XYZ file of C-alpha atoms in Angstrom:
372
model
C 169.972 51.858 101.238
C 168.961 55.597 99.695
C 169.189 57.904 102.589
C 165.600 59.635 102.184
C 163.969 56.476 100.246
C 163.398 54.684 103.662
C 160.606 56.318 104.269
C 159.159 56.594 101.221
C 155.899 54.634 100.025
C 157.866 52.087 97.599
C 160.503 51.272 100.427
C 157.790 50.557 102.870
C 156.334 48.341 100.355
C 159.129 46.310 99.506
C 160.575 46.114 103.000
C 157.277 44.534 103.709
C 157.713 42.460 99.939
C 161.123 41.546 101.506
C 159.351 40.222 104.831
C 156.669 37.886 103.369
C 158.924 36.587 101.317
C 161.133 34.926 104.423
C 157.847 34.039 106.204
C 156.574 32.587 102.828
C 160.107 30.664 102.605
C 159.712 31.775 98.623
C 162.474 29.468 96.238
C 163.755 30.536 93.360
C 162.120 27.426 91.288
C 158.732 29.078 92.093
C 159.417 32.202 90.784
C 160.957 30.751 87.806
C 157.412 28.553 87.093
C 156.182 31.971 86.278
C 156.566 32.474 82.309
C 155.334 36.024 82.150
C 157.644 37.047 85.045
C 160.639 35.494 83.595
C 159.865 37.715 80.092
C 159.787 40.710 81.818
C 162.657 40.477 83.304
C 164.929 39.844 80.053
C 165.986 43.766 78.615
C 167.949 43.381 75.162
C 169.861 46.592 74.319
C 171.956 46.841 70.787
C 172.579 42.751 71.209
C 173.699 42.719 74.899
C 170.664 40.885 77.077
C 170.526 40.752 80.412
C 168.241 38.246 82.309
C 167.370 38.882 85.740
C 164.877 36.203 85.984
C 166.850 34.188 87.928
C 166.993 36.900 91.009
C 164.679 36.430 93.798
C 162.296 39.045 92.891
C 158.540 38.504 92.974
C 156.771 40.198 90.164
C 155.335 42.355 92.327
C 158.290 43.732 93.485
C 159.090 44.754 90.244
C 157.123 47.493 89.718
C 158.085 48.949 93.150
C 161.590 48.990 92.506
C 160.793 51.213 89.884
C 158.591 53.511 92.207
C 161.268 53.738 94.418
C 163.592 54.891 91.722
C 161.235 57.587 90.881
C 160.956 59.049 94.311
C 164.296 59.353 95.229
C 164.228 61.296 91.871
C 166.890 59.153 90.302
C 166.515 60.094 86.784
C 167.929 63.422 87.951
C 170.901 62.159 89.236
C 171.630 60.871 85.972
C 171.494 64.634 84.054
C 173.089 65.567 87.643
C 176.265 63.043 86.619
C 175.929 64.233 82.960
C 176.065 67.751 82.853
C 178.950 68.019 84.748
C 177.680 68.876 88.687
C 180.171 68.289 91.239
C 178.187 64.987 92.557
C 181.705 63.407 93.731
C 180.756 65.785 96.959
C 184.104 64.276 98.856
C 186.128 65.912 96.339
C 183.347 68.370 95.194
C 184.593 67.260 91.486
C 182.856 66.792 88.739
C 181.894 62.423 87.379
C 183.034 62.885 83.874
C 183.964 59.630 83.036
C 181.760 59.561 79.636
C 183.326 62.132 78.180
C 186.259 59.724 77.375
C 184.826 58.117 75.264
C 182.122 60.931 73.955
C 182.452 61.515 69.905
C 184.782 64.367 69.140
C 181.554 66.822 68.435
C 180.085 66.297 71.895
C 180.127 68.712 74.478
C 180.416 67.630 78.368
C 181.219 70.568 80.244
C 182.536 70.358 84.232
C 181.734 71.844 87.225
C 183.453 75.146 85.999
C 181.977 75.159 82.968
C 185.430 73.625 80.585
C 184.602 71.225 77.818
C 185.903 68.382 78.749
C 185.456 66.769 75.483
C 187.844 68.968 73.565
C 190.401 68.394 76.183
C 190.047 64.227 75.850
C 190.403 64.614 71.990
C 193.716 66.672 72.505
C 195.195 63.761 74.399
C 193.728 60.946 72.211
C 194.912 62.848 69.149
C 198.462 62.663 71.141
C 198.351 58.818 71.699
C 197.214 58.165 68.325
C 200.486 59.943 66.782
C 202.831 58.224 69.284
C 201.126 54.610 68.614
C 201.521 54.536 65.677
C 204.723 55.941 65.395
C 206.078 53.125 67.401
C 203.948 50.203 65.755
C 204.970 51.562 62.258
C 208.970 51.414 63.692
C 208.865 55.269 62.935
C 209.893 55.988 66.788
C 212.375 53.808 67.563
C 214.614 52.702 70.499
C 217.987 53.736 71.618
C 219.977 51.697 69.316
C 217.553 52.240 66.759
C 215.572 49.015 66.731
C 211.799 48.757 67.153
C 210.035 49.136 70.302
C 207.605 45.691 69.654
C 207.209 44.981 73.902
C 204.944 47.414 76.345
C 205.344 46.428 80.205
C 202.557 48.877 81.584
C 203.421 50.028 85.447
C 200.591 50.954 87.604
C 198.668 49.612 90.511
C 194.883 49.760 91.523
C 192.512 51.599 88.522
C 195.565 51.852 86.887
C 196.162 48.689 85.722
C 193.291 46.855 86.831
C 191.108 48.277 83.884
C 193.385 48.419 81.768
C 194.341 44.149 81.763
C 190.936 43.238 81.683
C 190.262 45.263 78.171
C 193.981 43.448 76.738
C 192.453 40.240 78.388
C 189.259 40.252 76.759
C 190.339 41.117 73.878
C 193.137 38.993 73.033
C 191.134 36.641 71.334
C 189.250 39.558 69.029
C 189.917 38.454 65.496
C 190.679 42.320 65.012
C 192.993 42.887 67.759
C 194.292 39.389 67.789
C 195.864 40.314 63.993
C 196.873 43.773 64.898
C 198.632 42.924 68.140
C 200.740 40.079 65.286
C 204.501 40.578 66.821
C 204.195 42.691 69.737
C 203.668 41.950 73.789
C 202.054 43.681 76.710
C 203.142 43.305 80.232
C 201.845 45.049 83.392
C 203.484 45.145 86.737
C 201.714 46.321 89.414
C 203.534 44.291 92.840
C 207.227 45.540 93.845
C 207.731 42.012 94.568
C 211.012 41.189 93.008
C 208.921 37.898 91.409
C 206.694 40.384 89.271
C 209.467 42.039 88.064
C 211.154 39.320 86.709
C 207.846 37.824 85.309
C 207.015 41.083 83.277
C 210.565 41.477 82.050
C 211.005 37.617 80.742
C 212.279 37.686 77.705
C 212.351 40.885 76.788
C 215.454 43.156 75.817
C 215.597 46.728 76.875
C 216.426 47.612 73.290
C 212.812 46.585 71.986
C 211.029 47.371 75.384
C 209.105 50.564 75.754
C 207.551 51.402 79.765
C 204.412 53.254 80.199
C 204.369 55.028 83.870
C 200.712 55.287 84.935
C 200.339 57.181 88.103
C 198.320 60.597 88.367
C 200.369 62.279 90.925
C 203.795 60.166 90.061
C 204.251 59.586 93.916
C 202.299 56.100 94.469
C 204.939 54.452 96.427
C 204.724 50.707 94.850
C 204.967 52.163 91.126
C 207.642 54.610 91.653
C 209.262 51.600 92.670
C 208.664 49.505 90.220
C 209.308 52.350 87.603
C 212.889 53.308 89.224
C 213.207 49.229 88.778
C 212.336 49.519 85.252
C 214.962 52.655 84.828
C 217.595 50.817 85.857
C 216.752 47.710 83.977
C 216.998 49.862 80.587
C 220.024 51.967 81.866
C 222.156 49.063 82.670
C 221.974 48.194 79.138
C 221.530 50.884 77.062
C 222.814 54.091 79.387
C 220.863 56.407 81.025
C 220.465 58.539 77.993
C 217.839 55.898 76.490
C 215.067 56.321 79.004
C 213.975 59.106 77.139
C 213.537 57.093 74.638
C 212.010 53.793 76.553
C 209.875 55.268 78.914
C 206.584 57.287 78.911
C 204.123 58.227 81.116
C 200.498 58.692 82.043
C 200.308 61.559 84.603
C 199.361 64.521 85.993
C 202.037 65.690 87.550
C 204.606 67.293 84.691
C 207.324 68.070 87.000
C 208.183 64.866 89.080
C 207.813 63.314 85.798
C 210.346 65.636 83.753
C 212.451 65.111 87.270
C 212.236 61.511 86.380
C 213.812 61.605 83.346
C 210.927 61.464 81.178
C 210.547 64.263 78.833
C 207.536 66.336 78.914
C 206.539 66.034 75.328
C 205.779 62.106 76.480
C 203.585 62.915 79.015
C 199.708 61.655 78.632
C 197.645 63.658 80.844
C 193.883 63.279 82.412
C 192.140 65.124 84.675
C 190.695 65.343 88.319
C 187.336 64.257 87.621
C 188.583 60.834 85.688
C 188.609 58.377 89.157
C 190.732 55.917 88.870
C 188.981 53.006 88.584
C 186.961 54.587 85.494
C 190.191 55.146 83.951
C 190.688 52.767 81.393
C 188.806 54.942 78.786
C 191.330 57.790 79.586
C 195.075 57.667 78.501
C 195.814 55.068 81.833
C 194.347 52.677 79.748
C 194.131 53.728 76.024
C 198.094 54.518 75.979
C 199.033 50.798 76.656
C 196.241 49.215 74.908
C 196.994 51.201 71.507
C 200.401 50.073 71.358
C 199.183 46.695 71.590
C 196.470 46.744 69.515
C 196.680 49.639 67.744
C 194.181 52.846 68.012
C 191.288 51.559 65.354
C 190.908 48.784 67.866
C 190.507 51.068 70.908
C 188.382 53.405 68.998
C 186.153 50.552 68.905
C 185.984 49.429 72.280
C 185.727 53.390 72.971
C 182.435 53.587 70.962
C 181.132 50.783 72.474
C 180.964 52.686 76.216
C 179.917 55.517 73.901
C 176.595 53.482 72.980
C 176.280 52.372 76.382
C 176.406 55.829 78.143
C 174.408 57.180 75.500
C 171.933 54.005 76.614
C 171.919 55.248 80.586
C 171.396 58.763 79.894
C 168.647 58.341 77.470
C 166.327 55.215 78.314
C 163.614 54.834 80.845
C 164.229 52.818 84.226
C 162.317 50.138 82.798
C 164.745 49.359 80.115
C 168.100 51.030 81.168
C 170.444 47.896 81.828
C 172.783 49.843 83.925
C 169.785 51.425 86.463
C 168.079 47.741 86.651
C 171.463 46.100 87.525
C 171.635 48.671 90.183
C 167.923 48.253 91.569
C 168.318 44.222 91.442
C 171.634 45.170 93.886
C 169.101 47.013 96.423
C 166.608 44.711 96.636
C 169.002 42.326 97.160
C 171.674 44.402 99.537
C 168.939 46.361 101.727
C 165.768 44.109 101.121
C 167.173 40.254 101.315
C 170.078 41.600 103.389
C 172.198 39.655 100.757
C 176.261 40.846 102.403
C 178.224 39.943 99.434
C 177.425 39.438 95.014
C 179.563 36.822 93.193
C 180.839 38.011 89.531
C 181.091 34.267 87.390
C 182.298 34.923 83.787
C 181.963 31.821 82.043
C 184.274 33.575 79.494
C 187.840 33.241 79.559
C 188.422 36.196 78.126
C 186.562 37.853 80.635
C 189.149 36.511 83.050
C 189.976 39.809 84.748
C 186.493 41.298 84.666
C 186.406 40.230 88.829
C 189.547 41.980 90.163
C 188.392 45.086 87.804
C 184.804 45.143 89.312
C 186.110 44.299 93.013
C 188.619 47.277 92.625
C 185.484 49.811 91.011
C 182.837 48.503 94.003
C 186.205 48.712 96.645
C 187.012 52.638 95.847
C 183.168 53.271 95.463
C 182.951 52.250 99.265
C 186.500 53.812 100.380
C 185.409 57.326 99.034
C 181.954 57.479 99.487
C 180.105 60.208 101.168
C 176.804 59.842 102.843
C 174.237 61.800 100.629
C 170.290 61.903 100.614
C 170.615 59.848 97.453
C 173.250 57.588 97.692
């Protein structure tokens, strides 16, 4: 629960909400007999709706949910995140994971004071020249064929977001055409089985691997990626994993000692956490060779609208800050222990494991605070 919001007014008043409700043995059929309940809790934003209706929240709860937001002073928290303060205390680093996707004009600045912004667009203006490079057969392979296959190694964030985006949007009429001809393949387990499951059917001489690790140490993908080396140096000599292998890093030296030259690097930054790293390079590097980077620009504006949504709208209609109120009335109120994620989707197939791995890291490197 918020630190300092247990003894506020709203907290006492939904702790005691929270109370009658048990005694009251309230089901969720009698809530839902309540038409003008249900209607407020449906919030449409640019198409996307979501219905909490069918959360055990009394109407009068509602409204104290959003007091409670207000004095634990959450609004500032958001301009806190946005302007660049150093609210990862842990790491005293700055949250800057909208300025991935931020329009080339905006200005996000960090902790020190840097636009970030002009620093994502250097790198994104990188990854566009090298996608489509390789997708037009400009950049070619060792023997001079095209690079048409990806296998993207990384483990965690770094691969977690990064499938779920290729996942869901496989089936995009858009990416579907642009991805005509070409695979993507991510290995993440040093299992010899995962291995041979990303490399089926694929020959080093059209195969291009993408290294994502920040600090190029992670044990499993250094493993995996010295797997990989070999794989393409059997075949085609070690002189060709310049040209088959790239990375996503920030660590310029172990990846130059690698064997990867520096001008294929494809950096990020600190304040980029891992698992909000699909909008930086760990994510758009793979995806644009896939699907090319129109398609990614896309699903980049889309967070765009979306951040520019949770900065910018009231509580009472700000999908993102009602999501996270409906999670603590129903974590510190109802004492619900665990949430189930059910996308009826198939192409949202991977949403789970991405979500588990964001709420798993949030835990792992959280810091108490008086607002968290």
């Amino acid at each position: 629960m918020l630190a300092t919001a247990e003894k506020t007014k709203a907290a006492q008043l939904l702790a005691t909400a929270a109370s009658a409700m048990a005694q009251n043995e309230v089901h969720l059929r009698d809530l839902m007999s309540d038409e003008a309940r249900c209607t407020k809790m449906i919030v449409e934003v640019d198409g996307m709706i979501l219905d909490f209706s069918r959360q055990r929240i009394p109407t009068e709860v509602l409204p104290q949910l959003f007091d409670l937001w207000s004095e634990v002073d959450g609004a500032s928290k958001i301009q806190a995140m946005k302007s660049g303060m150093a609210i990862n205390s842990t790491e005293d680093r700055s949250v800057l994971h909208h300025a991935l996707r931020a329009a080339r004009e905006s200005v996000y600045r960090d902790k020190d004071g840097v636009n970030t912004v002009e620093l994502v667009w250097e790198v994104l203006d990188k990854i566009k020249a090298f996608s489509d490079k390789v997708r037009s057969g400009e950049w070619v392979g060792a023997t001079g064929k095209a690079l048409t296959d990806v296998v993207a190694i990384g483990i965690g964030g770094s691969y977690l977001g990064p499938e779920f985006v290729y996942e869901a949007l496989r089936t995009d009429k858009a990416a579907r055409e642009a991805a005509g001809g070409r695979r993507l393949r991510f290995l993440a387990n040093v299992d010899p089985i995962d291995v041979a499951r990303a490399t089926e059917g694929l020959d080093p001489e059209t195969t291009l691997v993408v290294v994502v690790s920040k600090t190029f140490t992670t044990a499993e993908t250094m493993l995996n990626a010295r797997t990989m080396r070999e794989w393409i140096s059997k075949k085609l000599g070690s002189d060709a994993v310049a040209k088959h292998m790239v990375a996503v890093s920030t660590n310029t030296a172990k990846v130059v000692e690698f064997g990867i030259g520096e001008e294929n690097i494809f950096g990020f930054w600190n304040w980029v956490g891992g698992r909000y790293s699909v909008c930086s390079a760990v994510g758009v590097v793979p995806l644009a060779l896939q699907y090319g980077f129109e398609v990614v620009a896309d699903f980049l504006s889309g967070a765009r609208a979306m951040d520019d949504h949770f900065f910018s709208a009231p509580a009472q209609a700000n999908l993102p800050v009602l999501m996270g109120l409906v999670g603590v009335w129903n974590a510190s109120y109802l004492g619900f222990p665990t949430r189930a994620l059910l996308p009826y989707c198939q192409a949202l197939l991977k949403l789970a494991p991405h979500i588990q791995q964001v709420r798993k890291q949030k835990k792992k490197k959280k810091k108490k605070e008086p607002w968290l």
